[in-house]
CSV table of C-alpha atoms in Angstrom, one decimal:
chain,number,residue,atom,x,y,z
A,1,MET,CA,22.8,16.9,32.0
A,2,HIS,CA,19.1,17.0,31.1
A,3,SER,CA,17.6,18.2,27.8
A,4,VAL,CA,15.2,21.0,27.0
A,5,VAL,CA,12.8,20.3,24.1
A,6,LEU,CA,11.9,23.3,22.0
A,7,GLY,CA,8.5,23.3,20.4
A,8,THR,CA,6.7,26.0,18.6
A,9,SER,CA,5.7,27.4,22.0
A,10,GLY,CA,5.7,26.7,25.7
A,11,THR,CA,9.3,27.7,26.6
A,12,THR,CA,9.6,28.5,30.3
A,13,ALA,CA,12.0,30.5,32.4
A,14,THR,CA,13.2,27.3,33.9
A,15,ASP,CA,14.2,26.1,30.4
A,16,VAL,CA,16.2,29.2,29.7
A,17,LEU,CA,18.0,29.0,33.0
A,18,ALA,CA,18.8,25.3,32.4
A,19,VAL,CA,20.4,26.0,29.1
A,20,ALA,CA,22.1,29.3,30.1
A,21,ARG,CA,23.4,28.3,33.5
A,22,GLY,CA,23.1,24.5,33.6
A,23,GLY,CA,24.4,23.6,30.2
A,24,ALA,CA,21.3,21.6,29.3
A,25,ARG,CA,21.2,20.2,25.8
A,26,VAL,CA,18.6,21.5,23.4
A,27,GLU,CA,16.4,19.2,21.4
A,28,LEU,CA,14.0,20.3,18.6
A,29,SER,CA,10.5,18.8,18.4
A,30,GLU,CA,9.0,17.4,15.2
A,31,ASP,CA,6.2,20.0,15.3
A,32,ALA,CA,8.7,22.8,15.5
A,33,MET,CA,10.7,21.5,12.6
A,34,ALA,CA,7.6,21.1,10.5
A,35,ALA,CA,6.5,24.6,11.3
A,36,VAL,CA,9.9,26.0,10.4
A,37,ALA,CA,9.8,24.1,7.0
A,38,ALA,CA,6.3,25.4,6.3
A,39,SER,CA,7.2,29.0,7.0
A,40,ARG,CA,10.3,28.7,4.8
A,41,ARG,CA,8.2,27.6,1.9
A,42,ILE,CA,6.3,30.9,2.2
A,43,ILE,CA,9.5,32.9,2.1
A,44,ASP,CA,10.8,30.9,-0.9
A,45,ASP,CA,7.6,31.7,-2.8
A,46,LEU,CA,7.9,35.4,-2.1
A,47,ALA,CA,11.6,35.4,-3.0
A,48,ALA,CA,10.7,34.1,-6.4
A,49,LYS,CA,8.2,36.9,-7.1
A,50,PRO,CA,9.3,40.2,-8.7
A,51,GLU,CA,7.6,42.4,-6.1
A,52,PRO,CA,10.0,43.6,-3.3
A,53,VAL,CA,9.4,42.2,0.2
A,54,TYR,CA,11.2,43.8,3.2
A,55,GLY,CA,14.0,41.5,4.5
A,56,VAL,CA,13.6,39.1,1.7
A,57,SER,CA,14.4,41.1,-1.4
A,58,THR,CA,15.3,44.5,-0.1
A,59,GLY,CA,18.0,46.2,2.0
A,60,PHE,CA,17.5,46.9,5.7
A,61,GLY,CA,16.6,49.8,7.9
A,62,ALA,CA,17.1,53.1,6.1
A,63,LEU,CA,18.3,51.2,3.1
A,64,ALA,CA,15.0,49.2,2.7
A,65,VAL,CA,14.1,51.2,-0.5
A,66,ARG,CA,16.5,49.2,-2.6
A,67,HIS,CA,15.3,46.1,-4.4
A,68,ILE,CA,18.0,43.4,-4.3
A,69,SER,CA,18.3,41.0,-7.3
A,70,PRO,CA,18.4,37.2,-6.6
A,71,GLU,CA,22.1,36.8,-7.4
A,72,LEU,CA,23.0,39.3,-4.6
A,73,ARG,CA,20.7,38.0,-1.9
A,74,VAL,CA,23.2,35.5,-0.3
A,75,GLN,CA,25.7,38.3,-0.1
A,76,LEU,CA,23.1,40.6,1.3
A,77,GLN,CA,22.3,38.3,4.2
A,78,ARG,CA,26.0,37.6,4.9
A,79,ASN,CA,26.8,41.3,4.8
A,80,ILE,CA,24.1,42.3,7.3
A,81,VAL,CA,25.6,39.9,9.8
A,82,ARG,CA,29.2,41.0,9.2
A,83,SER,CA,28.3,44.7,9.3
A,84,HIS,CA,26.1,44.4,12.4
A,85,ALA,CA,28.7,42.4,14.3
A,86,ALA,CA,30.1,45.8,15.5
A,87,GLY,CA,30.2,45.4,19.2
A,88,MET,CA,32.9,46.9,21.4
A,89,GLY,CA,34.1,46.7,25.0
A,90,PRO,CA,34.5,43.7,27.4
A,91,ARG,CA,33.0,40.3,26.6
A,92,VAL,CA,29.7,39.6,28.3
A,93,GLU,CA,29.3,36.5,30.4
A,94,ARG,CA,28.9,33.0,29.0
A,95,GLU,CA,25.5,32.5,30.6
A,96,VAL,CA,24.2,35.7,28.9
A,97,VAL,CA,25.4,34.6,25.5
A,98,ARG,CA,23.8,31.1,26.0
A,99,ALA,CA,20.5,32.7,27.0
A,100,LEU,CA,20.7,35.1,24.1
A,101,MET,CA,21.2,32.2,21.6
A,102,PHE,CA,18.7,29.9,23.1
A,103,LEU,CA,16.0,32.6,23.1
A,104,ARG,CA,16.7,33.4,19.5
A,105,LEU,CA,16.5,29.7,18.7
A,106,LYS,CA,13.2,29.6,20.6
A,107,THR,CA,11.8,32.2,18.2
A,108,LEU,CA,13.2,30.5,15.1
A,109,ALA,CA,11.6,27.2,16.2
A,110,SER,CA,8.2,29.0,16.4
A,111,GLY,CA,7.8,28.9,12.6
A,112,ARG,CA,7.2,32.6,12.5
A,113,THR,CA,10.6,33.7,11.1
A,114,GLY,CA,10.9,31.9,7.7
A,115,VAL,CA,14.4,30.5,8.2
A,116,ARG,CA,15.4,27.1,6.8
A,117,PRO,CA,15.5,24.1,9.1
A,118,VAL,CA,19.3,23.9,8.7
A,119,VAL,CA,19.7,27.3,10.4
A,120,VAL,CA,17.7,26.0,13.4
A,121,ARG,CA,19.6,22.7,13.6
A,122,THR,CA,22.9,24.5,13.4
A,123,MET,CA,22.2,26.9,16.2
A,124,ALA,CA,21.1,24.0,18.4
A,125,ALA,CA,24.3,22.2,17.6
A,126,VAL,CA,26.4,25.2,18.5
A,127,LEU,CA,24.7,25.4,21.9
A,128,ASN,CA,25.0,21.7,22.5
A,129,ALA,CA,28.7,21.7,21.6
A,130,GLY,CA,29.4,24.3,24.3
A,131,ILE,CA,30.6,26.9,21.7
A,132,THR,CA,30.0,30.4,23.0
A,133,PRO,CA,30.3,33.3,20.5
A,134,VAL,CA,32.3,36.4,21.6
A,135,VAL,CA,29.7,39.1,22.4
A,136,HIS,CA,30.7,42.5,23.5
A,137,GLU,CA,29.2,44.9,26.1
A,138,TYR,CA,28.2,47.7,23.7
A,139,GLY,CA,26.3,47.5,20.5
A,140,SER,CA,22.6,47.2,21.3
A,141,LEU,CA,20.1,50.1,21.6
A,142,GLY,CA,17.3,47.6,22.4
A,143,CYS,CA,15.4,48.2,19.2
A,144,SER,CA,15.3,46.3,16.0
A,145,GLY,CA,16.5,43.7,18.4
A,146,ASP,CA,19.8,43.3,20.3
A,147,LEU,CA,21.5,43.8,17.0
A,148,ALA,CA,25.2,43.7,17.6
A,149,PRO,CA,25.0,40.9,20.3
A,150,LEU,CA,22.9,38.7,18.1
A,151,SER,CA,25.0,39.5,15.0
A,152,HIS,CA,28.1,38.2,16.8
A,153,CYS,CA,26.2,35.0,17.5
A,154,ALA,CA,25.1,34.7,13.9
A,155,LEU,CA,28.7,35.3,12.8
A,156,THR,CA,29.7,32.1,14.6
A,157,LEU,CA,27.0,30.1,12.7
A,158,MET,CA,28.7,31.3,9.5
A,159,GLY,CA,32.0,30.1,10.7
A,160,GLU,CA,33.5,33.6,11.1
A,161,GLY,CA,34.8,35.6,14.1
A,162,GLU,CA,35.9,34.2,17.4
A,163,ALA,CA,34.2,32.0,19.9
A,164,GLU,CA,34.9,30.3,23.2
A,165,GLY,CA,35.2,26.5,23.2
A,166,PRO,CA,33.9,24.2,26.0
A,167,ASP,CA,37.4,24.5,27.6
A,168,GLY,CA,37.1,28.3,27.9
A,169,ALA,CA,39.8,29.0,25.3
A,170,LEU,CA,39.1,31.6,22.6
A,171,ARG,CA,39.6,30.3,19.0
A,172,PRO,CA,38.4,31.0,15.5
A,173,ALA,CA,34.8,30.0,15.1
A,174,ALA,CA,35.6,28.0,12.0
A,175,GLU,CA,38.0,25.8,13.9
A,176,LEU,CA,35.5,25.1,16.7
A,177,LEU,CA,32.7,24.3,14.3
A,178,ALA,CA,34.9,21.9,12.3
A,179,GLU,CA,36.1,20.2,15.5
A,180,HIS,CA,32.6,19.4,16.5
A,181,GLY,CA,31.5,18.4,13.0
A,182,ILE,CA,29.2,21.4,12.5
A,183,GLU,CA,29.0,22.8,8.9
A,184,PRO,CA,28.9,26.6,8.7
A,185,VAL,CA,25.6,28.0,7.3
A,186,GLU,CA,25.4,30.0,4.1
A,187,LEU,CA,22.5,32.3,4.8
A,188,ARG,CA,19.7,32.9,2.3
A,189,GLU,CA,16.8,35.2,1.9
A,190,LYS,CA,15.4,36.6,5.2
A,191,GLU,CA,17.8,34.5,7.4
A,192,GLY,CA,20.4,37.1,8.3
A,193,LEU,CA,17.7,39.5,9.4
A,194,ALA,CA,15.8,36.7,11.3
A,195,LEU,CA,18.9,36.0,13.4
A,196,LEU,CA,19.3,39.6,14.5
A,197,ASN,CA,15.8,40.9,15.2
A,198,GLY,CA,15.0,40.0,18.8
A,199,THR,CA,14.8,41.2,22.5
A,200,ASP,CA,16.7,38.0,23.4
A,201,GLY,CA,19.6,39.5,25.2
A,202,MET,CA,17.6,41.8,27.5
A,203,LEU,CA,15.0,39.0,28.1
A,204,GLY,CA,17.7,36.5,29.0
A,205,MET,CA,19.2,38.9,31.5
A,206,LEU,CA,15.8,39.8,32.9
A,207,LEU,CA,15.0,36.1,33.5
A,208,MET,CA,18.3,35.6,35.3
A,209,ALA,CA,17.9,38.7,37.4
A,210,CYS,CA,14.4,37.6,38.4
A,211,GLU,CA,15.8,34.2,39.5
A,212,ASP,CA,18.6,35.9,41.5
A,213,LEU,CA,16.4,38.6,43.1
A,214,GLY,CA,13.9,36.1,44.2
A,215,ARG,CA,16.6,34.5,46.3
A,216,LEU,CA,18.0,37.8,47.5
A,217,PHE,CA,14.6,39.1,48.7
A,218,THR,CA,14.3,36.1,51.0
A,219,ALA,CA,17.9,36.5,52.2
A,220,ALA,CA,17.3,40.2,52.9
A,221,ASP,CA,14.3,39.2,55.1
A,222,VAL,CA,16.5,36.9,57.1
A,223,THR,CA,19.3,39.6,57.6
A,224,ALA,CA,16.6,42.2,58.5
A,225,ALA,CA,15.3,39.9,61.1
A,226,LEU,CA,18.8,39.3,62.5
A,227,SER,CA,19.3,43.1,62.7
A,228,LEU,CA,16.0,43.7,64.4
A,229,GLU,CA,17.0,41.0,66.9
A,230,ALA,CA,20.5,42.4,67.5
A,231,LEU,CA,19.0,45.9,68.1
A,232,LEU,CA,16.6,44.5,70.7
A,233,GLY,CA,13.7,45.6,68.5
A,234,THR,CA,10.1,44.5,68.7
A,235,ASP,CA,8.6,41.9,66.5
A,236,ARG,CA,5.0,43.1,67.2
A,237,VAL,CA,5.2,45.2,64.0
A,238,LEU,CA,5.4,42.0,62.0
A,239,ALA,CA,2.0,40.7,63.2
A,240,PRO,CA,-0.1,39.5,60.2
A,241,GLU,CA,-3.2,41.5,61.2
A,242,LEU,CA,-1.2,44.7,60.7
A,243,HIS,CA,-0.2,43.7,57.2
A,244,ALA,CA,-3.6,42.5,56.3
A,245,ILE,CA,-5.0,46.0,56.5
A,246,ARG,CA,-2.5,47.1,53.8
A,247,PRO,CA,-2.9,44.2,51.5
A,248,HIS,CA,0.3,44.2,49.4
A,249,PRO,CA,1.2,40.5,48.9
A,250,GLY,CA,5.0,41.1,49.0
A,251,GLN,CA,4.8,43.1,52.3
A,252,ALA,CA,2.8,40.3,54.0
A,253,ALA,CA,5.3,37.7,52.7
A,254,SER,CA,8.3,39.6,54.0
A,255,ALA,CA,6.7,40.2,57.4
A,256,ASP,CA,5.9,36.6,57.7
A,257,ASN,CA,9.4,35.6,56.8
A,258,MET,CA,10.9,37.9,59.5
A,259,LEU,CA,8.4,36.7,62.1
A,260,ARG,CA,9.2,33.1,61.5
A,261,VAL,CA,12.9,33.7,61.7
A,262,LEU,CA,12.4,35.6,65.0
A,263,ALA,CA,10.1,32.9,66.6
A,264,GLY,CA,11.3,32.0,70.1
A,265,SER,CA,13.8,34.9,70.3
A,266,GLY,CA,15.0,36.1,73.7
A,267,LEU,CA,16.3,39.3,72.3
A,268,THR,CA,13.2,40.9,70.8
A,269,GLY,CA,10.9,43.0,72.9
A,270,HIS,CA,13.7,44.6,75.0
A,271,HIS,CA,13.2,48.0,73.4
A,272,GLN,CA,12.0,49.4,76.7
A,273,ASP,CA,14.9,48.2,78.8
A,274,ASP,CA,17.7,50.8,78.5
A,275,ALA,CA,16.4,54.1,77.0
A,276,PRO,CA,12.8,53.3,76.4
A,277,ARG,CA,11.6,53.7,72.8
A,278,VAL,CA,8.0,53.3,71.7
A,279,GLN,CA,9.0,52.5,68.1
A,280,ASP,CA,12.0,51.2,66.2
A,281,ALA,CA,13.6,53.2,63.5
A,282,TYR,CA,12.1,53.1,60.0
A,283,SER,CA,15.0,50.9,58.7
A,284,VAL,CA,13.9,48.2,61.2
A,285,ARG,CA,10.2,48.8,61.5
A,286,CYS,CA,9.5,49.3,57.8
A,287,ALA,CA,11.7,46.5,56.5
A,288,PRO,CA,8.7,44.4,55.2
A,289,GLN,CA,7.2,47.4,53.5
A,290,VAL,CA,10.3,48.2,51.5
A,291,ALA,CA,11.3,44.6,50.8
A,292,GLY,CA,7.6,43.8,50.0
A,293,ALA,CA,7.4,46.6,47.4
A,294,GLY,CA,10.4,45.0,45.8
A,295,ARG,CA,8.8,41.6,45.8
A,296,ASP,CA,5.7,43.0,44.1
A,297,THR,CA,7.8,44.7,41.5
A,298,LEU,CA,9.5,41.4,40.9
A,299,THR,CA,6.1,39.7,40.4
A,300,HIS,CA,5.3,42.2,37.7
A,301,ALA,CA,8.7,41.7,36.1
A,302,ARG,CA,8.1,38.0,35.9
A,303,LEU,CA,4.7,38.6,34.3
A,304,VAL,CA,6.3,40.7,31.6
A,305,ALA,CA,9.1,38.1,31.2
A,306,ASP,CA,6.5,35.3,30.7
A,307,ARG,CA,4.7,37.3,28.1
A,308,GLU,CA,7.9,38.0,26.2
A,309,LEU,CA,8.8,34.3,26.4
A,310,ALA,CA,5.6,33.5,24.7
A,311,ALA,CA,6.4,36.0,21.9
A,312,ALA,CA,7.9,35.4,18.5
A,313,VAL,CA,9.8,38.6,17.8
A,314,ASP,CA,11.0,39.2,14.3
A,315,ASN,CA,10.5,41.7,11.5
A,316,PRO,CA,9.0,40.9,9.1
A,317,VAL,CA,7.1,38.0,10.6
A,318,VAL,CA,5.4,35.1,9.0
A,319,LEU,CA,1.8,35.0,10.3
A,320,PRO,CA,-0.3,31.8,10.6
A,321,ASP,CA,-2.4,32.7,7.6
A,322,GLY,CA,0.8,33.0,5.4
A,323,ARG,CA,1.1,36.7,5.3
A,324,VAL,CA,4.6,38.2,5.8
A,325,GLU,CA,4.2,41.5,7.6
A,326,SER,CA,6.5,44.2,8.9
A,327,ASN,CA,5.9,45.2,12.5
A,328,GLY,CA,7.5,46.9,15.5
A,329,ASN,CA,7.5,44.0,18.0
A,330,PHE,CA,11.3,44.1,18.3
A,331,HIS,CA,11.0,47.3,20.4
A,332,GLY,CA,12.3,46.5,23.8
A,333,ALA,CA,10.2,49.0,25.9
A,334,PRO,CA,8.1,46.4,27.9
A,335,VAL,CA,11.3,44.5,28.9
A,336,ALA,CA,13.4,47.7,29.4
A,337,TYR,CA,10.9,49.2,31.8
A,338,VAL,CA,10.8,46.3,34.2
A,339,LEU,CA,14.6,46.0,34.1
A,340,ASP,CA,14.7,49.6,35.3
A,341,PHE,CA,12.0,49.0,37.9
A,342,LEU,CA,14.1,46.1,39.3
A,343,ALA,CA,17.2,48.2,39.5
A,344,ILE,CA,15.2,50.8,41.5
A,345,ALA,CA,13.8,48.1,43.9
A,346,ALA,CA,17.3,46.6,44.4
A,347,ALA,CA,18.8,50.0,45.2
A,348,ASP,CA,16.2,50.7,47.8
A,349,LEU,CA,16.5,47.3,49.4
A,350,ALA,CA,20.3,47.8,49.6
A,351,SER,CA,19.8,51.3,51.0
A,352,ILE,CA,17.6,50.2,53.9
A,353,ALA,CA,20.0,47.3,54.7
A,354,GLU,CA,22.9,49.7,54.8
A,355,ARG,CA,21.0,51.9,57.3
A,356,ARG,CA,20.5,48.9,59.6
A,357,THR,CA,24.2,48.1,59.4
A,358,ASP,CA,25.1,51.7,60.3
A,359,ARG,CA,22.7,51.6,63.3
A,360,LEU,CA,24.3,48.4,64.5
A,361,LEU,CA,27.8,50.1,64.5
A,362,ASP,CA,26.8,53.4,66.1
A,363,LYS,CA,27.0,53.2,69.9
A,364,ASN,CA,24.5,56.1,70.2
A,365,ARG,CA,21.8,54.1,68.4
A,366,SER,CA,22.7,50.4,68.9
A,367,HIS,CA,21.3,50.1,72.4
A,368,GLY,CA,24.3,48.9,74.3
A,369,LEU,CA,26.6,47.4,71.6
A,370,PRO,CA,30.2,48.5,71.5
A,371,PRO,CA,31.3,51.1,68.9
A,372,PHE,CA,31.6,49.5,65.4
A,373,LEU,CA,31.2,46.1,67.2
A,374,ALA,CA,34.9,46.4,67.9
A,375,GLY,CA,36.7,44.1,70.4
A,376,ASP,CA,38.6,47.0,72.0
A,377,ALA,CA,37.2,50.2,70.5
A,378,GLY,CA,40.0,52.7,69.7
A,379,VAL,CA,42.6,50.0,69.5
A,380,ASP,CA,40.3,48.1,67.2
A,381,SER,CA,38.1,49.6,64.4
A,382,GLY,CA,35.8,46.6,64.2
A,383,LEU,CA,33.4,46.8,61.2
A,384,MET,CA,33.9,50.5,60.6
A,385,ILE,CA,35.3,50.1,57.1
A,386,ALA,CA,33.0,47.2,56.2
A,387,GLN,CA,30.2,49.7,56.4
A,388,TYR,CA,32.2,52.1,54.1
A,389,THR,CA,32.4,49.3,51.6
A,390,GLN,CA,28.7,48.7,51.9
A,391,ALA,CA,27.9,52.4,51.5
A,392,ALA,CA,30.1,52.5,48.4
A,393,LEU,CA,28.1,49.6,46.9
A,394,VAL,CA,24.8,51.3,47.8
A,395,SER,CA,25.9,54.6,46.3
A,396,GLU,CA,26.8,52.8,43.0
A,397,MET,CA,23.4,51.1,43.0
A,398,LYS,CA,21.6,54.4,43.3
A,399,ARG,CA,23.4,55.6,40.2
A,400,LEU,CA,22.5,52.3,38.5
A,401,ALA,CA,18.9,52.9,39.4
A,402,VAL,CA,18.7,55.9,37.0
A,403,PRO,CA,16.5,54.5,34.2
A,404,ALA,CA,18.0,53.6,30.9
A,405,SER,CA,14.7,53.2,29.2
A,406,VAL,CA,14.0,57.0,29.1
A,407,ASP,CA,17.3,57.7,27.3
A,408,SER,CA,16.3,57.0,23.7
A,409,ILE,CA,18.8,58.1,21.1
A,410,PRO,CA,18.0,58.1,17.3
A,411,SER,CA,19.9,55.9,14.9
A,412,SER,CA,19.9,54.6,11.3
A,413,ALA,CA,19.4,58.0,9.6
A,414,MET,CA,16.3,58.6,11.8
A,415,GLN,CA,14.6,55.4,10.6
A,416,GLU,CA,15.1,54.0,14.1
A,417,ASP,CA,14.3,57.3,15.8
A,418,HIS,CA,13.1,55.9,19.2
A,419,VAL,CA,14.9,53.0,20.9
A,420,SER,CA,14.4,51.2,24.2
A,421,MET,CA,18.0,50.9,25.6
A,422,GLY,CA,16.8,47.6,27.1
A,423,TRP,CA,20.2,46.0,26.8
A,424,SER,CA,21.8,48.8,28.8
A,425,ALA,CA,19.1,48.5,31.4
A,426,ALA,CA,19.8,44.8,31.7
A,427,ARG,CA,23.6,45.3,31.9
A,428,LYS,CA,23.3,47.7,34.8
A,429,LEU,CA,20.8,45.5,36.6
A,430,ARG,CA,23.3,42.7,36.5
A,431,THR,CA,25.8,44.9,38.4
A,432,ALA,CA,23.1,46.0,40.8
A,433,VAL,CA,22.2,42.4,41.6
A,434,ASP,CA,25.8,41.6,42.3
A,435,ASN,CA,26.1,44.6,44.5
A,436,LEU,CA,22.9,43.8,46.4
A,437,THR,CA,24.3,40.4,47.2
A,438,ARG,CA,27.4,42.0,48.8
A,439,VAL,CA,25.3,44.6,50.7
A,440,ILE,CA,23.3,41.8,52.3
A,441,ALA,CA,26.5,40.0,53.1
A,442,VAL,CA,27.8,42.9,55.0
A,443,GLU,CA,24.6,43.2,57.0
A,444,LEU,CA,24.9,39.5,57.8
A,445,VAL,CA,28.4,40.0,59.1
A,446,ALA,CA,27.3,42.9,61.3
A,447,ALA,CA,24.1,41.4,62.6
A,448,THR,CA,25.6,38.0,63.5
A,449,ARG,CA,28.5,39.7,65.3
A,450,ALA,CA,26.1,41.9,67.2
A,451,ILE,CA,23.9,39.0,68.2
A,452,GLU,CA,26.9,37.2,69.6
A,453,LEU,CA,27.8,40.3,71.6
A,454,ARG,CA,24.4,40.2,73.4
A,455,GLU,CA,25.6,38.0,76.2
A,456,GLY,CA,22.9,36.6,78.4
A,457,LEU,CA,20.1,36.8,75.9
A,458,ALA,CA,19.3,33.8,73.7
A,459,PRO,CA,18.7,34.4,70.0
A,460,ALA,CA,15.9,32.7,68.1
A,461,PRO,CA,16.5,29.1,67.0
A,462,ALA,CA,16.6,30.1,63.4
A,463,SER,CA,19.1,32.8,64.2
A,464,ARG,CA,21.3,30.3,66.0
A,465,ALA,CA,21.2,28.1,62.9
A,466,VAL,CA,22.3,30.9,60.7
A,467,LEU,CA,25.1,31.8,63.2
A,468,ALA,CA,26.4,28.3,63.2
A,469,ALA,CA,26.3,28.0,59.4
A,470,VAL,CA,28.0,31.3,58.7
A,471,ARG,CA,30.8,30.5,61.2
A,472,ARG,CA,31.3,27.1,59.5
A,473,ALA,CA,31.5,29.0,56.2
A,474,GLY,CA,34.6,30.9,57.4
A,475,VAL,CA,33.1,34.2,58.6
A,476,GLU,CA,34.6,34.8,62.1
A,477,GLY,CA,32.8,36.3,65.0
A,478,PRO,CA,33.6,39.1,67.5
A,479,GLY,CA,37.2,39.7,68.6
A,480,ALA,CA,40.3,41.7,67.8
A,481,ASP,CA,40.8,43.3,64.4
A,482,ARG,CA,41.9,41.0,61.6
A,483,TYR,CA,42.2,41.0,57.8
A,484,LEU,CA,38.5,41.5,57.1
A,485,ALA,CA,38.2,41.1,53.3
A,486,PRO,CA,38.2,37.2,53.5
A,487,ASP,CA,35.4,37.3,56.0
A,488,LEU,CA,33.4,39.6,53.7
A,489,ALA,CA,34.1,37.4,50.7
A,490,ALA,CA,33.0,34.3,52.6
A,491,ALA,CA,29.8,36.0,53.6
A,492,ASP,CA,29.2,37.0,50.0
A,493,ALA,CA,29.6,33.4,48.8
A,494,PHE,CA,27.3,32.3,51.7
A,495,VAL,CA,24.5,34.6,50.6
A,496,ARG,CA,25.1,34.1,46.8
A,497,SER,CA,24.9,30.3,47.1
A,498,GLY,CA,21.6,30.4,49.0
A,499,GLN,CA,23.2,28.9,52.2
A,500,LEU,CA,21.9,31.8,54.3
A,501,THR,CA,18.3,31.1,53.5
A,502,GLU,CA,18.9,27.3,53.7
A,503,ALA,CA,20.3,27.7,57.2
A,504,ALA,CA,17.3,29.6,58.4
A,505,GLU,CA,14.9,27.2,56.7
A,506,GLN,CA,16.3,24.3,58.7
A,507,VAL,CA,14.2,25.8,61.6
A,508,THR,CA,11.5,27.8,59.9
A,509,GLY,CA,10.6,25.5,57.0
A,510,PRO,CA,10.4,27.0,53.5
A,511,LEU,CA,10.4,30.8,53.4
A,512,ALA,CA,8.7,32.9,50.7
């Protein structure tokens, strides 16, 4: 298990994924700890002055008008965590919580928040111990930070609430901390607020979605190529000179992927054989245009994610010149928008994949394939209901593509009167990514079965490599009806693990 070193800046998406998904340890650099200590001295100086400073010696949100006396400030910071740990609903995934905590720790280590070094060290220790706070589905409006989710994490640092241990069992946080020799933190001025004010949950989920969608766009190019081949389509529409005259980078990349998968195919180009067609249907012919638009959307989302990774989001924030200033950088709009954009792109990619599957199953449009790719149509139903499942997934993805970021709802007695709903956008995108994986898996099952039914015509070498790999993975080929759910589950695992792309790349080399 390798380590990720946190400095005052320079954290990458790879770092976040290593901690969230790979369980990497977190180390704190000397320059980060020096910056943390320096910014804390500024907060201590302000706390000693009689003038009220938001977050240091005042209440929060709509209650910021009250000046809090020194003897009540520890209680104030403890209370904000307890009261804001108000999430409800199912627990969110362990990887999401680890990303959330690591990204908050990244900002604390920047020296822009004013917390004491002990808070930073304690959060790193909790991550390294494999302790995962219980965070619930609902509680963030994506403004003033992912408040409830971050509060549940802060509660664990205080030794309160419940958390999951390294063994996966839920236990009181105090027991888990004690077991790992971690002392609970008594929060002081500014620290409770600093633990809660961030876009860390939505950003963590964005980074993981970008990673997953990057793999799925390549997988979708492979299955689109297999479907084109199974439908005896033409690969001439994939010629690079056609895509050069509409210079969207993602489109060119998808077309190139498909062309390389289809190299050497004996099935392509037979579109004039039975009932001559000048052009293939849009779902086949326009596959690079749709997938390519999604790729370009993903490129933009990664740009936004990188900018947010470089940010130190807190309110108030300690500036390099020593000023402590209130701001609105916790508003999640930049992240929320691209989360919604990706849900739209994922839904459209799933939609076009489902249309290709339906075409493969329809004897009137499949150019000689048996109805529903059945062994004995009428006695057998073939993949009829697999397409129903795929259609249900696509339908849900279309609903999930409705933007969350336009659905602001006011809170905190109208102090927080416009919010981003970025957490909600991220949660629905996670479901959309899962569904897209399953949709691609169903197309894979249909396309490979259809190719095997084209007797006498040799598929491309890359297609043969995919066929062999998917059969080894437990997805059976043509034949009589059988219990189909295990085949679909095996195909899902095959796509999800990256084995689909790896099988094609054995022949094509690295695909984009």
